Structure formats: C-alpha cells, structure tokens
Amino acid sequence: MGEHPVKLLIMATMLEAKPFVAGFSMEKTAASPFPVFQSPGRILIISGIGKTNAAIATCYGCLTFCPKRVWNAGAAGALATGFETGSIYQVHKIIEHDRPHLLTRRPVSHAPDYLKKLSSIPKAVLASGDCPVIKAEDRRRLAESADLADMEAAAVVQACHTFKTPCHVFKFVSDTHCHTASTTIIANIRRYRTPFFDCFQTLMAW
C-alpha cells in the first residue's frame, strides 16, 4: 500500500460513518483487528470509542497503509452555550482534560494540522477524554478551556504526529447542555451525519 498513497479516515463508530461508506462507495475489506472500508484512494477505519482504541487504530492504519494524510471526523458535544446541533468545526487545538502533564499538571495538548484553505469553517478547541461529557456542570467546567468534547481525537493526532503524518480533525455538534439522554444524542447523530458527510465530501477535496 505504501506505493499508492491514500487518505485515511478514522471514525469512532459505524453510526457516524454510515454516510461515508455509502457516499464514497466503499467496500468492507477487513473485520479484524478493526473494520476497514476502502474505495480508490480512500480508507476508512472504525476505531471504536475511546482514546486507546483510536490510538491503536491510527497506528495500525499508518503502518499498514502508509497514508498521505489522516482525517479524524465525527460527532462532538458542545461545552459552552451558543453552539447549535449539526454545526461543523475544524479543530485547531486539543486538550486532554483527563491527562495532566506530569510536571506542570496542566492538561496535555495537541495541535492538529490546520487547513487554512478551509478557514471558512469555524475553528474550535476540543477537549478529548475517555469519559463522555454529558452533565451540565461538567460541560461548564470544561468550557473554560475548550469549545467541544469528544473521546478520540487527541489519540489520533498524537499517533499521526509520531508517524510524521499530517492529521486534520473535523467535528459536528451532536449534543449541547440541553441534551443529556443517550437516545437523543444518537438521534441527533443520525440526523446530522449525512449533512456532515456532504460538507466533508465537498470541502476536503478527496
């Protein structure tokens, strides 16, 4: 695969990825160690939820397919008020709110590769941790240092940078402080995943 550079997409769940598989006419080529879908020049890996799964999947993808660049895309929760469900953001900074630096005790941070040509998409700071941020009080606390929250992006970016592979992170808002039930969040993901793919397909110039 290294002789034919591809673009690799890491997504946490098939729930988020379904329009990507259909829209890019991808075929499933592997089920283990991760579900892998492919179409010419594109590879999609479903990592599973959480930073460990995301890190392993990204390392596997980088070593197996030698991608030209990596995209991490999917749903994220809004931390502050003023964010609308379905809105799309390019992430320019990630903090790991549950992983303090051993010396400074500040959250470890990462800088995804930022695409200036897509500056028309609003940018956001993302908090990435292993626990979902659902409760209003937890959102308010994290809103002091981030705009959105997910559970994978920090690991994807760190793994990519280890392999010196460019990595871009784009998220759509699936829930706000008004949404605390998992059924509502899942319904929102189903509602906005196709518009998210449409935007991704147009703006990412795959």
GROMACS .gro file of C-alpha atoms in nm:
model
  206
    1MET     CA    1   0.000   0.000   0.000
    2GLY     CA    2   0.295   0.233   0.058
    3GLU     CA    3   0.348   0.261  -0.319
    4HIS     CA    4  -0.001   0.406  -0.366
    5PRO     CA    5  -0.055   0.692  -0.117
    6VAL     CA    6  -0.404   0.703   0.025
    7LYS     CA    7  -0.603   0.925   0.255
    8LEU     CA    8  -0.704   0.759   0.579
    9LEU     CA    9  -1.020   0.844   0.772
   10ILE     CA   10  -1.054   0.741   1.137
   11MET     CA   11  -1.405   0.740   1.281
   12ALA     CA   12  -1.520   0.600   1.615
   13THR     CA   13  -1.846   0.430   1.521
   14MET     CA   14  -2.037   0.296   1.224
   15LEU     CA   15  -2.324   0.513   1.343
   16GLU     CA   16  -2.123   0.818   1.238
   17ALA     CA   17  -1.954   0.656   0.939
   18LYS     CA   18  -2.253   0.509   0.753
   19PRO     CA   19  -2.295   0.801   0.505
   20PHE     CA   20  -1.920   0.798   0.436
   21VAL     CA   21  -1.922   0.429   0.344
   22ALA     CA   22  -2.220   0.476   0.114
   23GLY     CA   23  -2.118   0.815  -0.027
   24PHE     CA   24  -1.764   0.707  -0.112
   25SER     CA   25  -1.886   0.368  -0.245
   26MET     CA   26  -1.660   0.185  -0.004
   27GLU     CA   27  -1.633  -0.191   0.032
   28LYS     CA   28  -1.554  -0.367   0.356
   29THR     CA   29  -1.213  -0.529   0.320
   30ALA     CA   30  -1.142  -0.637   0.678
   31ALA     CA   31  -1.324  -0.702   1.004
   32SER     CA   32  -1.021  -0.751   1.227
   33PRO     CA   33  -0.835  -0.603   1.407
   34PHE     CA   34  -1.065  -0.317   1.303
   35PRO     CA   35  -1.342  -0.282   1.045
   36VAL     CA   36  -1.180  -0.140   0.732
   37PHE     CA   37  -1.362   0.006   0.431
   38GLN     CA   38  -1.193   0.102   0.107
   39SER     CA   39  -1.251   0.282  -0.221
   40PRO     CA   40  -0.986   0.409  -0.466
   41GLY     CA   41  -0.751   0.639  -0.279
   42ARG     CA   42  -0.953   0.626   0.045
   43ILE     CA   43  -0.950   0.405   0.352
   44LEU     CA   44  -1.188   0.426   0.648
   45ILE     CA   45  -1.114   0.255   0.979
   46ILE     CA   46  -1.376   0.224   1.253
   47SER     CA   47  -1.170   0.255   1.569
   48GLY     CA   48  -1.425   0.209   1.843
   49ILE     CA   49  -1.487   0.459   2.119
   50GLY     CA   50  -1.210   0.596   2.342
   51LYS     CA   51  -0.853   0.714   2.317
   52THR     CA   52  -0.689   0.371   2.342
   53ASN     CA   53  -0.898   0.230   2.057
   54ALA     CA   54  -0.833   0.540   1.850
   55ALA     CA   55  -0.457   0.530   1.909
   56ILE     CA   56  -0.429   0.161   1.818
   57ALA     CA   57  -0.646   0.202   1.509
   58THR     CA   58  -0.445   0.502   1.389
   59CYS     CA   59  -0.113   0.326   1.443
   60TYR     CA   60  -0.248   0.023   1.258
   61GLY     CA   61  -0.367   0.242   0.974
   62CYS     CA   62  -0.039   0.432   0.945
   63LEU     CA   63   0.174   0.117   0.950
   64THR     CA   64  -0.049  -0.084   0.717
   65PHE     CA   65  -0.150   0.174   0.457
   66CYS     CA   66   0.118   0.448   0.479
   67PRO     CA   67  -0.142   0.723   0.427
   68LYS     CA   68  -0.057   1.058   0.275
   69ARG     CA   69  -0.270   1.224   0.541
   70VAL     CA   70  -0.522   1.128   0.808
   71TRP     CA   71  -0.862   1.274   0.887
   72ASN     CA   72  -1.047   1.228   1.215
   73ALA     CA   73  -1.415   1.309   1.177
   74GLY     CA   74  -1.729   1.256   1.379
   75ALA     CA   75  -1.959   1.383   1.649
   76ALA     CA   76  -1.868   1.603   1.945
   77GLY     CA   77  -2.058   1.757   2.232
   78ALA     CA   78  -2.074   2.133   2.281
   79LEU     CA   79  -1.940   2.262   2.611
   80ALA     CA   80  -2.039   2.627   2.602
   81THR     CA   81  -2.369   2.785   2.508
   82GLY     CA   82  -2.416   2.928   2.161
   83PHE     CA   83  -2.339   2.609   1.970
   84GLU     CA   84  -2.608   2.459   1.750
   85THR     CA   85  -2.651   2.089   1.683
   86GLY     CA   86  -2.532   1.999   1.336
   87SER     CA   87  -2.281   2.284   1.313
   88ILE     CA   88  -1.938   2.184   1.181
   89TYR     CA   89  -1.596   2.288   1.312
   90GLN     CA   90  -1.232   2.246   1.221
   91VAL     CA   91  -1.033   2.169   1.535
   92HIS     CA   92  -0.709   2.364   1.574
   93LYS     CA   93  -0.621   2.264   1.933
   94ILE     CA   94  -0.696   1.964   2.150
   95ILE     CA   95  -0.656   1.930   2.525
   96GLU     CA   96  -0.668   1.604   2.718
   97HIS     CA   97  -0.861   1.719   3.021
   98ASP     CA   98  -0.815   1.383   3.196
   99ARG     CA   99  -0.438   1.362   3.133
  100PRO     CA  100  -0.234   1.623   3.320
  101HIS     CA  101   0.131   1.678   3.235
  102LEU     CA  102   0.349   1.513   3.499
  103LEU     CA  103   0.547   1.832   3.569
  104THR     CA  104   0.313   2.123   3.503
  105ARG     CA  105  -0.010   1.938   3.595
  106ARG     CA  106  -0.175   2.120   3.306
  107PRO     CA  107  -0.375   1.919   3.052
  108VAL     CA  108  -0.162   1.771   2.776
  109SER     CA  109  -0.237   1.950   2.450
  110HIS     CA  110  -0.202   1.868   2.079
  111ALA     CA  111  -0.217   2.075   1.760
  112PRO     CA  112  -0.387   1.909   1.463
  113ASP     CA  113  -0.273   2.024   1.121
  114TYR     CA  114  -0.491   2.323   1.032
  115LEU     CA  115  -0.613   2.371   0.675
  116LYS     CA  116  -0.611   2.744   0.605
  117LYS     CA  117  -0.788   2.687   0.274
  118LEU     CA  118  -1.088   2.573   0.479
  119SER     CA  119  -1.084   2.875   0.710
  120SER     CA  120  -1.447   2.939   0.615
  121ILE     CA  121  -1.532   2.657   0.855
  122PRO     CA  122  -1.531   2.789   1.213
  123LYS     CA  123  -1.244   2.665   1.426
  124ALA     CA  124  -1.275   2.518   1.773
  125VAL     CA  125  -1.075   2.391   2.069
  126LEU     CA  126  -1.160   2.030   2.152
  127ALA     CA  127  -1.140   1.854   2.489
  128SER     CA  128  -1.063   1.487   2.435
  129GLY     CA  129  -1.106   1.236   2.718
  130ASP     CA  130  -1.202   0.880   2.794
  131CYS     CA  131  -1.525   0.967   2.972
  132PRO     CA  132  -1.824   1.122   2.796
  133VAL     CA  133  -1.902   1.480   2.899
  134ILE     CA  134  -2.279   1.491   2.938
  135LYS     CA  135  -2.372   1.662   3.264
  136ALA     CA  136  -2.427   2.037   3.251
  137GLU     CA  137  -2.184   2.103   3.536
  138ASP     CA  138  -1.909   1.905   3.361
  139ARG     CA  139  -1.969   2.097   3.039
  140ARG     CA  140  -1.950   2.430   3.223
  141ARG     CA  141  -1.622   2.332   3.388
  142LEU     CA  142  -1.457   2.229   3.063
  143ALA     CA  143  -1.600   2.527   2.875
  144GLU     CA  144  -1.335   2.740   3.047
  145SER     CA  145  -1.069   2.578   2.826
  146ALA     CA  146  -1.248   2.419   2.527
  147ASP     CA  147  -1.548   2.452   2.297
  148LEU     CA  148  -1.629   2.089   2.218
  149ALA     CA  149  -1.565   1.745   2.367
  150ASP     CA  150  -1.500   1.403   2.216
  151MET     CA  151  -1.326   1.079   2.315
  152GLU     CA  152  -1.078   1.003   2.035
  153ALA     CA  153  -0.919   1.299   1.856
  154ALA     CA  154  -0.623   1.355   2.090
  155ALA     CA  155  -0.508   0.997   2.040
  156VAL     CA  156  -0.546   1.014   1.662
  157VAL     CA  157  -0.340   1.333   1.640
  158GLN     CA  158  -0.067   1.208   1.874
  159ALA     CA  159  -0.034   0.882   1.680
  160CYS     CA  160  -0.021   1.064   1.346
  161HIS     CA  161   0.246   1.304   1.464
  162THR     CA  162   0.451   1.009   1.589
  163PHE     CA  163   0.448   0.878   1.232
  164LYS     CA  164   0.501   1.230   1.091
  165THR     CA  165   0.172   1.209   0.905
  166PRO     CA  166  -0.047   1.519   0.866
  167CYS     CA  167  -0.372   1.492   1.061
  168HIS     CA  168  -0.687   1.704   1.036
  169VAL     CA  169  -0.981   1.699   1.276
  170PHE     CA  170  -1.337   1.799   1.188
  171LYS     CA  171  -1.637   1.757   1.416
  172PHE     CA  172  -2.010   1.823   1.407
  173VAL     CA  173  -2.210   1.909   1.718
  174SER     CA  174  -2.432   1.619   1.823
  175ASP     CA  175  -2.537   1.748   2.165
  176THR     CA  176  -2.542   2.053   2.390
  177HIS     CA  177  -2.621   2.116   2.756
  178CYS     CA  178  -2.986   2.058   2.661
  179HIS     CA  179  -2.916   1.700   2.552
  180THR     CA  180  -2.839   1.451   2.827
  181ALA     CA  181  -3.017   1.135   2.713
  182SER     CA  182  -2.818   0.890   2.501
  183THR     CA  183  -3.123   0.824   2.284
  184THR     CA  184  -3.142   1.194   2.196
  185ILE     CA  185  -2.771   1.212   2.116
  186ILE     CA  186  -2.792   0.905   1.892
  187ALA     CA  187  -3.094   1.054   1.716
  188ASN     CA  188  -2.901   1.377   1.658
  189ILE     CA  189  -2.606   1.187   1.512
  190ARG     CA  190  -2.841   1.011   1.271
  191ARG     CA  191  -2.998   1.343   1.180
  192TYR     CA  192  -2.676   1.533   1.111
  193ARG     CA  193  -2.432   1.266   0.989
  194THR     CA  194  -2.539   1.296   0.623
  195PRO     CA  195  -2.513   1.678   0.608
  196PHE     CA  196  -2.174   1.638   0.777
  197PHE     CA  197  -2.063   1.395   0.508
  198ASP     CA  198  -2.191   1.628   0.234
  199CYS     CA  199  -1.978   1.909   0.377
  200PHE     CA  200  -1.682   1.680   0.426
  201GLN     CA  201  -1.701   1.549   0.071
  202THR     CA  202  -1.714   1.898  -0.078
  203LEU     CA  203  -1.460   2.078   0.136
  204MET     CA  204  -1.199   1.813   0.197
  205ALA     CA  205  -1.134   1.766  -0.177
  206TRP     CA  206  -1.093   1.392  -0.151
   0.00000   0.00000   0.00000
